[in-house]
PDB file of C-alpha atoms in Angstrom:
ATOM      1  CA  GLU Z 746     -37.909  82.068 -29.413  1.00 91.00           C
ATOM      2  CA  ILE Z 747     -40.415  79.209 -29.156  1.00 94.00           C
ATOM      3  CA  ALA Z 748     -40.938  79.135 -32.867  1.00 95.00           C
ATOM      4  CA  LYS Z 749     -37.187  79.040 -33.331  1.00 94.00           C
ATOM      5  CA  ASN Z 750     -36.845  76.218 -30.892  1.00 95.00           C
ATOM      6  CA  VAL Z 751     -39.550  74.210 -32.739  1.00 96.00           C
ATOM      7  CA  ASP Z 752     -37.803  74.858 -36.062  1.00 96.00           C
ATOM      8  CA  GLN Z 753     -34.555  73.502 -34.671  1.00 96.00           C
ATOM      9  CA  ALA Z 754     -36.293  70.505 -33.101  1.00 97.00           C
ATOM     10  CA  SER Z 755     -38.026  69.818 -36.496  1.00 97.00           C
ATOM     11  CA  THR Z 756     -34.718  70.026 -38.286  1.00 96.00           C
ATOM     12  CA  GLY Z 757     -33.054  67.801 -35.762  1.00 97.00           C
ATOM     13  CA  ALA Z 758     -35.833  65.281 -35.952  1.00 97.00           C
ATOM     14  CA  SER Z 759     -35.524  65.209 -39.713  1.00 97.00           C
ATOM     15  CA  GLU Z 760     -31.734  64.637 -39.499  1.00 97.00           C
ATOM     16  CA  VAL Z 761     -32.290  61.832 -37.069  1.00 98.00           C
ATOM     17  CA  ALA Z 762     -34.827  60.207 -39.377  1.00 98.00           C
ATOM     18  CA  GLY Z 763     -32.420  60.653 -42.242  1.00 97.00           C
ATOM     19  CA  THR Z 764     -29.617  58.878 -40.279  1.00 98.00           C
ATOM     20  CA  ILE Z 765     -32.188  56.138 -39.225  1.00 98.00           C
ATOM     21  CA  CYS Z 766     -32.811  55.502 -42.890  1.00 98.00           C
ATOM     22  CA  GLU Z 767     -29.241  55.356 -43.713  1.00 98.00           C
ATOM     23  CA  VAL Z 768     -28.468  52.942 -41.033  1.00 98.00           C
ATOM     24  CA  ARG Z 769     -31.504  50.834 -42.052  1.00 98.00           C
ATOM     25  CA  ARG Z 770     -29.929  50.742 -45.628  1.00 98.00           C
ATOM     26  CA  ALA Z 771     -26.599  49.846 -44.310  1.00 98.00           C
ATOM     27  CA  THR Z 772     -28.186  47.083 -42.143  1.00 98.00           C
ATOM     28  CA  ASP Z 773     -30.002  45.596 -45.102  1.00 98.00           C
ATOM     29  CA  ASP Z 774     -26.796  45.710 -47.249  1.00 98.00           C
ATOM     30  CA  THR Z 775     -25.008  44.012 -44.486  1.00 98.00           C
ATOM     31  CA  GLU Z 776     -27.612  41.265 -43.946  1.00 98.00           C
ATOM     32  CA  SER Z 777     -27.512  40.776 -47.814  1.00 98.00           C
ATOM     33  CA  SER Z 778     -23.813  40.420 -47.792  1.00 98.00           C
ATOM     34  CA  ALA Z 779     -23.906  37.954 -44.789  1.00 98.00           C
ATOM     35  CA  ARG Z 780     -26.460  35.694 -46.644  1.00 98.00           C
ATOM     36  CA  SER Z 781     -24.240  35.688 -49.585  1.00 98.00           C
ATOM     37  CA  LEU Z 782     -21.273  34.689 -47.503  1.00 98.00           C
ATOM     38  CA  VAL Z 783     -23.147  31.933 -45.899  1.00 98.00           C
ATOM     39  CA  ASP Z 784     -24.195  30.578 -49.310  1.00 98.00           C
ATOM     40  CA  SER Z 785     -20.688  30.716 -50.581  1.00 98.00           C
ATOM     41  CA  VAL Z 786     -19.464  28.931 -47.316  1.00 98.00           C
ATOM     42  CA  GLU Z 787     -21.994  26.185 -47.757  1.00 98.00           C
ATOM     43  CA  SER Z 788     -20.992  25.652 -51.435  1.00 98.00           C
ATOM     44  CA  LEU Z 789     -17.345  25.566 -50.416  1.00 98.00           C
ATOM     45  CA  LYS Z 790     -18.094  22.996 -47.864  1.00 98.00           C
ATOM     46  CA  ARG Z 791     -20.028  20.812 -50.344  1.00 98.00           C
ATOM     47  CA  GLN Z 792     -17.280  21.234 -52.828  1.00 98.00           C
ATOM     48  CA  SER Z 793     -14.645  20.243 -50.146  1.00 98.00           C
ATOM     49  CA  GLY Z 794     -16.538  17.085 -49.319  1.00 98.00           C
ATOM     50  CA  THR Z 795     -16.640  16.138 -52.973  1.00 98.00           C
ATOM     51  CA  LEU Z 796     -12.960  16.844 -53.396  1.00 98.00           C
ATOM     52  CA  SER Z 797     -12.190  14.756 -50.330  1.00 98.00           C
ATOM     53  CA  ARG Z 798     -14.214  11.823 -51.496  1.00 98.00           C
ATOM     54  CA  GLU Z 799     -12.843  12.025 -54.972  1.00 98.00           C
ATOM     55  CA  LEU Z 800      -9.319  12.283 -53.690  1.00 98.00           C
ATOM     56  CA  GLY Z 801      -9.941   9.429 -51.363  1.00 98.00           C
ATOM     57  CA  GLY Z 802     -11.121   7.221 -54.305  1.00 97.00           C
ATOM     58  CA  PHE Z 803      -8.088   8.277 -56.517  1.00 98.00           C
ATOM     59  CA  LEU Z 804      -5.655   7.445 -53.768  1.00 97.00           C
ATOM     60  CA  GLY Z 805      -7.469   4.052 -53.136  1.00 97.00           C
ATOM     61  CA  GLU Z 806      -7.008   3.248 -56.783  1.00 96.00           C
ATOM     62  CA  LEU Z 807      -3.497   4.351 -56.859  1.00 96.00           C
ATOM     63  CA  ARG Z 808      -2.681   2.185 -53.848  1.00 96.00           C
ATOM     64  CA  GLN Z 809      -4.134  -0.755 -55.803  1.00 96.00           C
ATOM     65  CA  VAL Z 810      -1.958  -0.092 -58.729  1.00 93.00           C
ATOM     66  CA  ILE Z 811       1.325   0.372 -56.713  1.00 88.00           C
TER      67      ILE Z 811
END
């Protein structure tokens, strides 16, 4: 009976370790995706600023012509 319980505990511990590894991989993937998202947002922010400045300059020139 003790040997059976030890075997079951060992199996359970192996399953828990496997689950922990899966969670770790999922965490790493999530972290990578979050970093990529932050990079994309920062790029979009820069592009938005550039577009705003360019549009402001264009509208300023248009006002001078009209």
